PDB file of C-alpha atoms in Angstrom:
ATOM      1  CA  MET A   1     -11.157 -11.813  -1.551  1.00 51.00           C
ATOM      2  CA  SER A   2     -11.702 -10.038  -5.014  1.00 55.00           C
ATOM      3  CA  GLN A   3      -8.565  -8.530  -6.415  1.00 66.00           C
ATOM      4  CA  PRO A   4      -8.820  -4.336  -7.250  1.00 69.00           C
ATOM      5  CA  SER A   5      -8.416  -3.048 -10.903  1.00 61.00           C
ATOM      6  CA  LYS A   6      -5.177  -1.092  -9.695  1.00 67.00           C
ATOM      7  CA  LYS A   7      -2.823  -1.735  -6.459  1.00 86.00           C
ATOM      8  CA  TYR A   8      -4.031   0.654  -3.311  1.00 93.00           C
ATOM      9  CA  PRO A   9      -1.638   1.250  -0.303  1.00 91.00           C
ATOM     10  CA  PRO A  10      -2.242   0.433   3.033  1.00 88.00           C
ATOM     11  CA  GLY A  11      -4.450   2.764   4.935  1.00 88.00           C
ATOM     12  CA  VAL A  12      -8.061   4.116   4.338  1.00 89.00           C
ATOM     13  CA  GLN A  13      -8.319   5.635   0.667  1.00 96.00           C
ATOM     14  CA  ASN A  14      -9.995   8.760  -0.771  1.00 97.00           C
ATOM     15  CA  VAL A  15     -10.878   7.943  -4.255  1.00 97.00           C
ATOM     16  CA  PRO A  16     -12.642   9.740  -6.915  1.00 97.00           C
ATOM     17  CA  ASN A  17     -16.347   9.102  -7.892  1.00 98.00           C
ATOM     18  CA  ASP A  18     -15.277   7.343 -11.160  1.00 97.00           C
ATOM     19  CA  THR A  19     -13.486   4.938  -9.170  1.00 96.00           C
ATOM     20  CA  PRO A  20     -14.399   1.544 -10.474  1.00 96.00           C
ATOM     21  CA  LEU A  21     -17.228  -0.235  -8.466  1.00 97.00           C
ATOM     22  CA  ASP A  22     -14.927  -3.500  -7.993  1.00 96.00           C
ATOM     23  CA  ASP A  23     -12.081  -1.287  -6.150  1.00 96.00           C
ATOM     24  CA  ILE A  24     -14.643   0.505  -4.111  1.00 97.00           C
ATOM     25  CA  PHE A  25     -15.823  -2.987  -3.001  1.00 98.00           C
ATOM     26  CA  TYR A  26     -12.327  -4.613  -2.473  1.00 97.00           C
ATOM     27  CA  LEU A  27     -11.505  -1.250  -0.269  1.00 97.00           C
ATOM     28  CA  LEU A  28     -14.890  -1.532   1.987  1.00 98.00           C
ATOM     29  CA  LYS A  29     -13.857  -5.270   1.888  1.00 98.00           C
ATOM     30  CA  ARG A  30     -10.014  -4.384   3.224  1.00 97.00           C
ATOM     31  CA  ASP A  31     -10.281  -1.510   5.317  1.00 97.00           C
ATOM     32  CA  GLY A  32     -14.190  -1.399   5.945  1.00 98.00           C
ATOM     33  CA  GLY A  33     -14.453   2.329   4.791  1.00 98.00           C
ATOM     34  CA  VAL A  34     -13.585   4.454   1.783  1.00 98.00           C
ATOM     35  CA  VAL A  35     -13.832   7.909   1.190  1.00 98.00           C
ATOM     36  CA  VAL A  36     -15.606   9.085  -2.395  1.00 98.00           C
ATOM     37  CA  LYS A  37     -14.493  12.707  -3.468  1.00 98.00           C
ATOM     38  CA  ASP A  38     -17.326  14.823  -5.004  1.00 98.00           C
ATOM     39  CA  LEU A  39     -19.961  12.203  -4.603  1.00 98.00           C
ATOM     40  CA  ILE A  40     -22.621  14.697  -4.233  1.00 98.00           C
ATOM     41  CA  PRO A  41     -22.989  18.080  -6.404  1.00 98.00           C
ATOM     42  CA  VAL A  42     -22.344  20.797  -3.667  1.00 98.00           C
ATOM     43  CA  GLU A  43     -25.491  22.711  -5.003  1.00 98.00           C
ATOM     44  CA  ASP A  44     -27.386  19.434  -3.942  1.00 98.00           C
ATOM     45  CA  ILE A  45     -25.927  19.411  -0.488  1.00 98.00           C
ATOM     46  CA  ASP A  46     -26.922  23.347  -0.128  1.00 98.00           C
ATOM     47  CA  LYS A  47     -30.263  22.551  -1.184  1.00 98.00           C
ATOM     48  CA  THR A  48     -30.560  19.575   1.231  1.00 98.00           C
ATOM     49  CA  THR A  49     -29.659  21.834   3.970  1.00 98.00           C
ATOM     50  CA  GLU A  50     -31.819  24.559   3.155  1.00 98.00           C
ATOM     51  CA  GLU A  51     -35.044  21.720   3.589  1.00 98.00           C
ATOM     52  CA  ILE A  52     -33.830  20.212   6.704  1.00 97.00           C
ATOM     53  CA  ARG A  53     -32.396  23.294   8.840  1.00 96.00           C
ATOM     54  CA  GLU A  54     -35.383  24.393  10.300  1.00 96.00           C
ATOM     55  CA  ARG A  55     -36.189  20.703  11.617  1.00 96.00           C
ATOM     56  CA  LEU A  56     -32.540  21.058  12.710  1.00 95.00           C
ATOM     57  CA  GLU A  57     -32.719  23.733  14.423  1.00 92.00           C
ATOM     58  CA  GLN A  58     -35.695  22.652  16.391  1.00 93.00           C
ATOM     59  CA  ASP A  59     -34.393  19.612  18.020  1.00 92.00           C
ATOM     60  CA  LEU A  60     -33.960  18.663  21.317  1.00 85.00           C
ATOM     61  CA  PRO A  61     -30.761  17.563  23.200  1.00 84.00           C
ATOM     62  CA  TRP A  62     -30.307  13.732  23.516  1.00 83.00           C
ATOM     63  CA  ASP A  63     -30.506  12.586  26.587  1.00 79.00           C
ATOM     64  CA  GLY A  64     -27.713  10.259  27.732  1.00 79.00           C
ATOM     65  CA  GLU A  65     -24.265  10.016  25.968  1.00 78.00           C
ATOM     66  CA  PHE A  66     -24.539   8.413  22.578  1.00 83.00           C
ATOM     67  CA  PHE A  67     -25.165  12.260  21.727  1.00 86.00           C
ATOM     68  CA  PRO A  68     -23.321  14.909  22.965  1.00 82.00           C
ATOM     69  CA  LYS A  69     -25.862  18.015  24.108  1.00 87.00           C
ATOM     70  CA  GLU A  70     -24.181  20.123  21.237  1.00 91.00           C
ATOM     71  CA  THR A  71     -25.477  17.752  18.681  1.00 91.00           C
ATOM     72  CA  ARG A  72     -28.882  18.269  16.879  1.00 93.00           C
ATOM     73  CA  ARG A  73     -30.457  15.875  14.426  1.00 95.00           C
ATOM     74  CA  ALA A  74     -33.178  15.749  11.535  1.00 96.00           C
ATOM     75  CA  PRO A  75     -34.139  12.531  11.356  1.00 96.00           C
ATOM     76  CA  SER A  76     -37.034  11.212   8.846  1.00 97.00           C
ATOM     77  CA  MET A  77     -34.731  12.985   6.131  1.00 98.00           C
ATOM     78  CA  VAL A  78     -36.751  11.337   3.365  1.00 98.00           C
ATOM     79  CA  ALA A  79     -39.829  12.997   4.605  1.00 98.00           C
ATOM     80  CA  LEU A  80     -37.893  16.277   4.665  1.00 98.00           C
ATOM     81  CA  SER A  81     -35.697  16.360   1.983  1.00 98.00           C
ATOM     82  CA  PRO A  82     -36.750  15.253  -1.327  1.00 98.00           C
ATOM     83  CA  THR A  83     -33.069  16.539  -2.430  1.00 98.00           C
ATOM     84  CA  TYR A  84     -31.508  14.249  -0.006  1.00 98.00           C
ATOM     85  CA  THR A  85     -33.585  11.002  -1.262  1.00 98.00           C
ATOM     86  CA  ARG A  86     -33.080  11.836  -4.830  1.00 98.00           C
ATOM     87  CA  THR A  87     -29.124  12.521  -4.376  1.00 98.00           C
ATOM     88  CA  GLN A  88     -27.861  10.590  -1.103  1.00 98.00           C
ATOM     89  CA  LEU A  89     -30.399   7.600  -0.475  1.00 98.00           C
ATOM     90  CA  MET A  90     -30.855   6.728  -4.516  1.00 98.00           C
ATOM     91  CA  ASN A  91     -27.073   7.557  -5.479  1.00 98.00           C
ATOM     92  CA  PRO A  92     -26.220   5.214  -7.924  1.00 98.00           C
ATOM     93  CA  ILE A  93     -22.829   4.266  -6.049  1.00 98.00           C
ATOM     94  CA  PHE A  94     -24.416   3.853  -2.773  1.00 98.00           C
ATOM     95  CA  GLN A  95     -27.508   1.479  -4.284  1.00 98.00           C
ATOM     96  CA  ALA A  96     -24.545  -0.457  -5.956  1.00 98.00           C
ATOM     97  CA  VAL A  97     -22.501  -1.030  -3.029  1.00 98.00           C
ATOM     98  CA  CYS A  98     -25.487  -2.043  -0.680  1.00 98.00           C
ATOM     99  CA  ALA A  99     -26.865  -4.157  -3.398  1.00 98.00           C
ATOM    100  CA  HIS A 100     -23.353  -6.219  -3.715  1.00 98.00           C
ATOM    101  CA  PHE A 101     -23.136  -6.656   0.309  1.00 98.00           C
ATOM    102  CA  LEU A 102     -26.732  -7.022   1.487  1.00 98.00           C
ATOM    103  CA  THR A 103     -28.554  -9.121  -1.209  1.00 98.00           C
ATOM    104  CA  THR A 104     -29.602 -12.199   0.344  1.00 98.00           C
ATOM    105  CA  ARG A 105     -30.098 -15.300  -2.201  1.00 96.00           C
ATOM    106  CA  SER A 106     -31.437 -18.268  -0.786  1.00 95.00           C
ATOM    107  CA  TRP A 107     -32.735 -21.737  -2.224  1.00 94.00           C
ATOM    108  CA  PHE A 108     -35.756 -23.323  -0.837  1.00 93.00           C
ATOM    109  CA  TRP A 109     -38.422 -26.364  -1.230  1.00 93.00           C
ATOM    110  CA  TRP A 110     -41.483 -25.706  -2.467  1.00 90.00           C
ATOM    111  CA  GLY A 111     -43.056 -29.069  -3.000  1.00 94.00           C
ATOM    112  CA  GLU A 112     -40.648 -31.110  -5.139  1.00 94.00           C
ATOM    113  CA  LYS A 113     -39.472 -27.794  -7.171  1.00 93.00           C
ATOM    114  CA  ARG A 114     -36.355 -25.995  -5.763  1.00 94.00           C
ATOM    115  CA  LYS A 115     -36.985 -22.216  -5.990  1.00 93.00           C
ATOM    116  CA  GLU A 116     -34.291 -19.663  -5.440  1.00 94.00           C
ATOM    117  CA  SER A 117     -35.279 -16.367  -2.980  1.00 94.00           C
ATOM    118  CA  VAL A 118     -33.803 -13.092  -3.213  1.00 96.00           C
ATOM    119  CA  SER A 119     -34.325 -10.200  -0.791  1.00 97.00           C
ATOM    120  CA  LYS A 120     -33.176  -6.979  -1.589  1.00 97.00           C
ATOM    121  CA  PRO A 121     -31.872  -4.296   0.579  1.00 98.00           C
ATOM    122  CA  TYR A 122     -33.570  -1.313   1.932  1.00 98.00           C
ATOM    123  CA  ALA A 123     -33.584   1.814   3.804  1.00 98.00           C
ATOM    124  CA  MET A 124     -32.540   1.465   7.537  1.00 98.00           C
ATOM    125  CA  SER A 125     -32.212   4.949   8.624  1.00 97.00           C
ATOM    126  CA  CYS A 126     -31.367   8.255   7.068  1.00 98.00           C
ATOM    127  CA  THR A 127     -30.907  11.142   9.321  1.00 97.00           C
ATOM    128  CA  ALA A 128     -28.624  14.605   9.479  1.00 97.00           C
ATOM    129  CA  LEU A 129     -26.206  15.211  12.334  1.00 96.00           C
ATOM    130  CA  GLU A 130     -24.949  18.652  13.263  1.00 96.00           C
ATOM    131  CA  ILE A 131     -22.062  18.680  15.943  1.00 95.00           C
ATOM    132  CA  GLY A 132     -21.687  21.635  17.736  1.00 95.00           C
ATOM    133  CA  PRO A 133     -18.840  23.572  18.981  1.00 96.00           C
ATOM    134  CA  GLY A 134     -17.714  21.723  22.223  1.00 95.00           C
ATOM    135  CA  GLY A 135     -19.390  18.444  21.291  1.00 93.00           C
ATOM    136  CA  LYS A 136     -17.740  15.365  22.894  1.00 93.00           C
ATOM    137  CA  ALA A 137     -17.125  12.201  20.828  1.00 93.00           C
ATOM    138  CA  GLN A 138     -19.451   9.496  21.003  1.00 93.00           C
ATOM    139  CA  PRO A 139     -18.773   6.192  22.283  1.00 93.00           C
ATOM    140  CA  LEU A 140     -17.227   3.924  19.358  1.00 96.00           C
ATOM    141  CA  HIS A 141     -19.835   1.167  18.164  1.00 96.00           C
ATOM    142  CA  ARG A 142     -20.981  -0.726  15.631  1.00 97.00           C
ATOM    143  CA  ASP A 143     -24.214   0.396  13.822  1.00 95.00           C
ATOM    144  CA  SER A 144     -24.727  -3.410  13.236  1.00 95.00           C
ATOM    145  CA  PHE A 145     -25.653  -3.872  16.688  1.00 93.00           C
ATOM    146  CA  VAL A 146     -29.402  -2.751  15.737  1.00 94.00           C
ATOM    147  CA  ASN A 147     -29.194  -6.057  13.993  1.00 94.00           C
ATOM    148  CA  HIS A 148     -27.895  -8.149  16.386  1.00 95.00           C
ATOM    149  CA  ASN A 149     -25.585  -9.036  14.153  1.00 96.00           C
ATOM    150  CA  ILE A 150     -22.843 -11.265  15.858  1.00 95.00           C
ATOM    151  CA  LEU A 151     -19.502 -12.368  14.439  1.00 97.00           C
ATOM    152  CA  SER A 152     -16.407 -13.970  14.498  1.00 96.00           C
ATOM    153  CA  GLU A 153     -12.886 -12.819  14.059  1.00 96.00           C
ATOM    154  CA  VAL A 154     -11.501 -13.120  10.692  1.00 97.00           C
ATOM    155  CA  ASP A 155      -8.189 -12.407   8.857  1.00 96.00           C
ATOM    156  CA  ALA A 156      -9.290 -10.945   5.641  1.00 96.00           C
ATOM    157  CA  TRP A 157     -12.529 -10.924   3.781  1.00 97.00           C
ATOM    158  CA  ASP A 158     -13.559 -14.072   1.986  1.00 97.00           C
ATOM    159  CA  ASP A 159     -16.335 -13.843  -0.885  1.00 97.00           C
ATOM    160  CA  GLU A 160     -17.858 -17.001  -0.543  1.00 96.00           C
ATOM    161  CA  ARG A 161     -17.659 -17.503   3.119  1.00 97.00           C
ATOM    162  CA  ASP A 162     -18.906 -13.487   3.869  1.00 98.00           C
ATOM    163  CA  VAL A 163     -21.399 -13.263   1.322  1.00 97.00           C
ATOM    164  CA  ASN A 164     -23.714 -12.696   4.436  1.00 97.00           C
ATOM    165  CA  ARG A 165     -21.671 -10.962   6.932  1.00 97.00           C
ATOM    166  CA  GLU A 166     -22.684  -7.893   6.969  1.00 98.00           C
ATOM    167  CA  THR A 167     -26.280  -6.570   7.997  1.00 98.00           C
ATOM    168  CA  ALA A 168     -25.979  -3.010   7.009  1.00 98.00           C
ATOM    169  CA  ILE A 169     -24.412  -0.325   5.272  1.00 98.00           C
ATOM    170  CA  GLY A 170     -23.726   3.422   5.975  1.00 98.00           C
ATOM    171  CA  MET A 171     -22.499   6.280   3.947  1.00 98.00           C
ATOM    172  CA  MET A 172     -21.850   9.634   5.789  1.00 98.00           C
ATOM    173  CA  VAL A 173     -22.180  12.930   3.035  1.00 98.00           C
ATOM    174  CA  ALA A 174     -20.058  15.785   4.233  1.00 98.00           C
ATOM    175  CA  GLY A 175     -22.569  18.629   4.564  1.00 98.00           C
ATOM    176  CA  CYS A 176     -19.904  21.199   4.895  1.00 98.00           C
ATOM    177  CA  LYS A 177     -15.548  20.656   5.252  1.00 98.00           C
ATOM    178  CA  VAL A 178     -15.202  17.871   7.948  1.00 98.00           C
ATOM    179  CA  ILE A 179     -12.141  17.917   9.357  1.00 97.00           C
ATOM    180  CA  LYS A 180     -10.800  15.916  12.675  1.00 97.00           C
ATOM    181  CA  GLU A 181     -11.047  19.220  14.600  1.00 97.00           C
ATOM    182  CA  ASN A 182     -14.828  20.025  14.069  1.00 97.00           C
ATOM    183  CA  GLY A 183     -15.906  15.959  14.849  1.00 96.00           C
ATOM    184  CA  ALA A 184     -14.818  13.931  11.342  1.00 97.00           C
ATOM    185  CA  THR A 185     -16.208  10.195  12.018  1.00 96.00           C
ATOM    186  CA  GLN A 186     -13.611   8.376  13.943  1.00 96.00           C
ATOM    187  CA  PHE A 187     -13.315   4.850  12.626  1.00 97.00           C
ATOM    188  CA  ILE A 188     -11.189   1.660  13.217  1.00 97.00           C
ATOM    189  CA  PRO A 189     -10.083   0.588   9.744  1.00 97.00           C
ATOM    190  CA  GLY A 190     -10.371  -3.248   9.571  1.00 97.00           C
ATOM    191  CA  SER A 191     -12.460  -3.575  12.733  1.00 98.00           C
ATOM    192  CA  HIS A 192     -15.372  -4.702  10.801  1.00 98.00           C
ATOM    193  CA  LEU A 193     -13.417  -8.211  10.622  1.00 98.00           C
ATOM    194  CA  TRP A 194     -12.764  -8.191  14.748  1.00 98.00           C
ATOM    195  CA  ASP A 195     -15.156 -10.957  16.914  1.00 96.00           C
ATOM    196  CA  SER A 196     -18.186  -9.312  18.423  1.00 95.00           C
ATOM    197  CA  ASN A 197     -16.893 -10.919  22.037  1.00 93.00           C
ATOM    198  CA  ARG A 198     -13.999  -9.301  21.886  1.00 93.00           C
ATOM    199  CA  GLN A 199     -12.630  -9.035  25.459  1.00 92.00           C
ATOM    200  CA  THR A 200     -10.927  -5.290  25.233  1.00 94.00           C
ATOM    201  CA  PRO A 201     -13.128  -2.388  24.387  1.00 95.00           C
ATOM    202  CA  PRO A 202     -11.927  -0.821  20.888  1.00 96.00           C
ATOM    203  CA  LYS A 203      -9.195   2.055  21.458  1.00 95.00           C
ATOM    204  CA  LEU A 204      -9.457   5.459  20.270  1.00 94.00           C
ATOM    205  CA  GLU A 205      -5.781   5.647  19.454  1.00 95.00           C
ATOM    206  CA  ASP A 206      -6.874   2.894  16.743  1.00 96.00           C
ATOM    207  CA  CYS A 207      -8.931   5.263  14.841  1.00 97.00           C
ATOM    208  CA  ALA A 208      -8.312   7.139  11.597  1.00 96.00           C
ATOM    209  CA  PHE A 209     -10.450  10.092  11.052  1.00 96.00           C
ATOM    210  CA  ALA A 210     -12.730  10.590   7.754  1.00 97.00           C
ATOM    211  CA  GLU A 211     -11.904  14.115   6.890  1.00 97.00           C
ATOM    212  CA  MET A 212     -13.304  15.210   3.637  1.00 98.00           C
ATOM    213  CA  GLU A 213     -14.923  18.455   1.901  1.00 98.00           C
ATOM    214  CA  LYS A 214     -18.253  19.249   1.136  1.00 98.00           C
ATOM    215  CA  GLY A 215     -20.007  16.990  -0.746  1.00 98.00           C
ATOM    216  CA  ASP A 216     -17.704  13.997  -0.302  1.00 98.00           C
ATOM    217  CA  ALA A 217     -19.162  10.782   1.043  1.00 98.00           C
ATOM    218  CA  PHE A 218     -17.801   7.911   3.677  1.00 98.00           C
ATOM    219  CA  LEU A 219     -19.129   4.269   2.885  1.00 98.00           C
ATOM    220  CA  MET A 220     -18.526   2.186   5.580  1.00 98.00           C
ATOM    221  CA  MET A 221     -19.339  -1.256   6.623  1.00 98.00           C
ATOM    222  CA  ALA A 222     -21.892  -0.929   9.782  1.00 97.00           C
ATOM    223  CA  SER A 223     -20.011  -3.764  11.762  1.00 98.00           C
ATOM    224  CA  THR A 224     -17.059  -0.988  11.372  1.00 98.00           C
ATOM    225  CA  TYR A 225     -16.261   0.462  14.896  1.00 98.00           C
ATOM    226  CA  HIS A 226     -16.689   4.524  14.538  1.00 97.00           C
ATOM    227  CA  GLY A 227     -18.481   7.083  16.310  1.00 95.00           C
ATOM    228  CA  GLY A 228     -18.741  11.124  15.853  1.00 94.00           C
ATOM    229  CA  GLY A 229     -15.578  12.669  16.825  1.00 95.00           C
ATOM    230  CA  ASN A 230     -14.896  15.784  18.966  1.00 95.00           C
ATOM    231  CA  ASN A 231     -15.894  19.124  17.570  1.00 97.00           C
ATOM    232  CA  THR A 232     -13.196  21.191  19.537  1.00 97.00           C
ATOM    233  CA  THR A 233     -13.325  24.322  18.053  1.00 97.00           C
ATOM    234  CA  THR A 234     -15.213  27.385  18.981  1.00 96.00           C
ATOM    235  CA  ASP A 235     -17.119  28.413  15.939  1.00 96.00           C
ATOM    236  CA  GLN A 236     -17.625  25.560  13.738  1.00 97.00           C
ATOM    237  CA  LYS A 237     -20.669  23.110  13.240  1.00 97.00           C
ATOM    238  CA  ARG A 238     -20.204  19.703  11.522  1.00 97.00           C
ATOM    239  CA  LEU A 239     -22.899  18.734   9.546  1.00 98.00           C
ATOM    240  CA  VAL A 240     -22.658  15.149   7.686  1.00 98.00           C
ATOM    241  CA  TYR A 241     -25.599  13.483   6.451  1.00 98.00           C
ATOM    242  CA  SER A 242     -26.094   9.907   6.757  1.00 98.00           C
ATOM    243  CA  CYS A 243     -27.920   7.013   4.919  1.00 97.00           C
ATOM    244  CA  PHE A 244     -27.801   3.404   6.518  1.00 98.00           C
ATOM    245  CA  ALA A 245     -29.371   0.414   4.767  1.00 98.00           C
ATOM    246  CA  THR A 246     -29.926  -3.335   5.677  1.00 98.00           C
ATOM    247  CA  ARG A 247     -31.099  -6.867   4.288  1.00 98.00           C
ATOM    248  CA  GLY A 248     -34.818  -6.669   3.253  1.00 97.00           C
ATOM    249  CA  TYR A 249     -35.801  -9.378   5.771  1.00 96.00           C
ATOM    250  CA  LEU A 250     -34.489  -7.246   8.873  1.00 97.00           C
ATOM    251  CA  ARG A 251     -36.137  -4.573  10.528  1.00 96.00           C
ATOM    252  CA  GLN A 252     -35.609  -0.977  10.236  1.00 97.00           C
ATOM    253  CA  GLU A 253     -33.613   1.053  12.949  1.00 97.00           C
ATOM    254  CA  GLU A 254     -35.738   3.928  11.477  1.00 97.00           C
ATOM    255  CA  ASN A 255     -39.413   2.796  10.840  1.00 97.00           C
ATOM    256  CA  GLN A 256     -39.845   4.332   7.525  1.00 97.00           C
ATOM    257  CA  PHE A 257     -43.689   3.566   7.255  1.00 95.00           C
ATOM    258  CA  LEU A 258     -44.580   5.797  10.604  1.00 96.00           C
ATOM    259  CA  ALA A 259     -41.751   8.164   9.637  1.00 97.00           C
ATOM    260  CA  VAL A 260     -42.355   9.328   5.969  1.00 97.00           C
ATOM    261  CA  PRO A 261     -45.962   9.952   5.561  1.00 97.00           C
ATOM    262  CA  GLN A 262     -48.156   8.035   2.544  1.00 96.00           C
ATOM    263  CA  ASP A 263     -49.035  11.147   0.585  1.00 96.00           C
ATOM    264  CA  VAL A 264     -45.134  12.250   0.987  1.00 97.00           C
ATOM    265  CA  VAL A 265     -44.165   8.558  -0.543  1.00 97.00           C
ATOM    266  CA  ARG A 266     -46.357   8.945  -3.327  1.00 96.00           C
ATOM    267  CA  LYS A 267     -44.094  11.690  -4.999  1.00 97.00           C
ATOM    268  CA  TYR A 268     -41.126   9.524  -5.294  1.00 98.00           C
ATOM    269  CA  ASP A 269     -40.595   6.799  -7.943  1.00 97.00           C
ATOM    270  CA  ARG A 270     -41.197   3.430  -7.731  1.00 96.00           C
ATOM    271  CA  ALA A 271     -37.663   2.493  -6.997  1.00 97.00           C
ATOM    272  CA  THR A 272     -37.501   4.989  -4.293  1.00 98.00           C
ATOM    273  CA  GLN A 273     -40.812   3.657  -2.914  1.00 97.00           C
ATOM    274  CA  GLU A 274     -39.375   0.335  -3.086  1.00 97.00           C
ATOM    275  CA  PHE A 275     -35.975   1.329  -1.351  1.00 98.00           C
ATOM    276  CA  ILE A 276     -38.105   2.838   1.419  1.00 97.00           C
ATOM    277  CA  GLY A 277     -39.599  -0.714   1.792  1.00 97.00           C
ATOM    278  CA  TYR A 278     -42.601  -0.427  -0.144  1.00 96.00           C
ATOM    279  CA  SER A 279     -41.506  -3.958  -1.725  1.00 95.00           C
ATOM    280  CA  ILE A 280     -41.829  -7.855  -0.470  1.00 93.00           C
ATOM    281  CA  SER A 281     -38.988  -8.892   0.603  1.00 94.00           C
ATOM    282  CA  GLN A 282     -38.886 -12.382  -0.838  1.00 93.00           C
ATOM    283  CA  PRO A 283     -39.548 -14.854  -0.161  1.00 91.00           C
ATOM    284  CA  ALA A 284     -43.183 -13.303   1.624  1.00 90.00           C
ATOM    285  CA  ALA A 285     -41.869 -10.924   4.045  1.00 93.00           C
ATOM    286  CA  GLY A 286     -43.690  -7.483   4.538  1.00 93.00           C
ATOM    287  CA  GLN A 287     -46.774  -8.420   2.988  1.00 92.00           C
ATOM    288  CA  VAL A 288     -49.828  -6.646   3.292  1.00 92.00           C
ATOM    289  CA  GLN A 289     -53.270  -8.662   2.748  1.00 89.00           C
ATOM    290  CA  GLN A 290     -51.196 -11.362   1.277  1.00 90.00           C
ATOM    291  CA  LEU A 291     -49.684  -8.209  -1.281  1.00 90.00           C
ATOM    292  CA  ASP A 292     -46.871  -6.548  -2.227  1.00 92.00           C
ATOM    293  CA  PRO A 293     -47.128  -3.667  -0.197  1.00 93.00           C
ATOM    294  CA  ILE A 294     -46.923  -1.279  -2.896  1.00 94.00           C
ATOM    295  CA  TYR A 295     -50.696  -1.738  -3.310  1.00 92.00           C
ATOM    296  CA  VAL A 296     -50.833   0.490  -0.301  1.00 93.00           C
ATOM    297  CA  LEU A 297     -49.473   3.422  -2.295  1.00 93.00           C
ATOM    298  CA  TYR A 298     -51.744   2.347  -5.314  1.00 92.00           C
ATOM    299  CA  PRO A 299     -54.953   0.804  -4.182  1.00 91.00           C
ATOM    300  CA  GLU A 300     -56.291   1.653  -7.655  1.00 91.00           C
ATOM    301  CA  LEU A 301     -54.514  -1.443  -9.278  1.00 87.00           C
ATOM    302  CA  LEU A 302     -56.069  -4.129  -6.644  1.00 86.00           C
ATOM    303  CA  SER A 303     -59.266  -4.979  -9.362  1.00 82.00           C
ATOM    304  CA  THR A 304     -56.106  -6.232 -11.806  1.00 84.00           C
ATOM    305  CA  THR A 305     -54.146  -8.198  -9.102  1.00 83.00           C
ATOM    306  CA  ARG A 306     -54.631 -11.636  -7.365  1.00 80.00           C
ATOM    307  CA  PRO A 307     -52.321 -13.065  -4.105  1.00 81.00           C
ATOM    308  CA  THR A 308     -50.021 -15.543  -5.842  1.00 81.00           C
ATOM    309  CA  ASP A 309     -47.653 -18.315  -4.777  1.00 75.00           C
ATOM    310  CA  PHE A 310     -44.151 -17.127  -3.206  1.00 73.00           C
TER     311      PHE A 310
END
């Protein structure tokens, strides 16, 4: 396991936004989650809320137990909120964490040549979640179940052995003051190290709570058991913004190509377009007409390009 630049006591940590990345990586490996204080400026949170409020209020109650009927959602956040996309999805710390844990490197033979293939992570799902008064807690779950990620039990993270262990990384950003009483995310520290085939279910009494001020962010391994908490208040709505990313060769939970109209995608910069999915996952996943999908957005460039070897 890599060592942090300073000693951290047991328990889930709340760290400032200038904490060294190596420390954030270490805490994610150790605990499965860490709260980064003041990651997103409050004015950007308020602007995001303004941009998505109408969609959030129009949402219909979920038919099932995964979201309580008091919860409202605004999916397709990249289509709804340029502010969210710029400040949260493309946030440098979130991007660095995703790149560290979700970049896949492999070697393959191409005739007599030995080539390296590097698959970069991309957006998995982008959603606002508001739990109203009386909302019941979600079942504890792993978001990596979407990727069918079957894990073995380990005592602690090992950089060499576990380089490809995680299939997704999540970030929950507080859109308001988030406390246990209004539905803070509850999660089990260390559960990202558990075997998928444990014979007993995750227990609520083992949970910690990601309590945050507006603009704080909870970064987590997608294999950490977690869920939205109970909103036991009578007058508070708990709003958080979620970003998840996955490995570039895996399918997105939220299909960004259909969720975000191309005319909206064209307004973003190239780095954002590629993170949404308009890029090849090396060596050849996601190609369109045997070309990088970025040319779907810029067909005028087709006259100067040709298909090439992987």
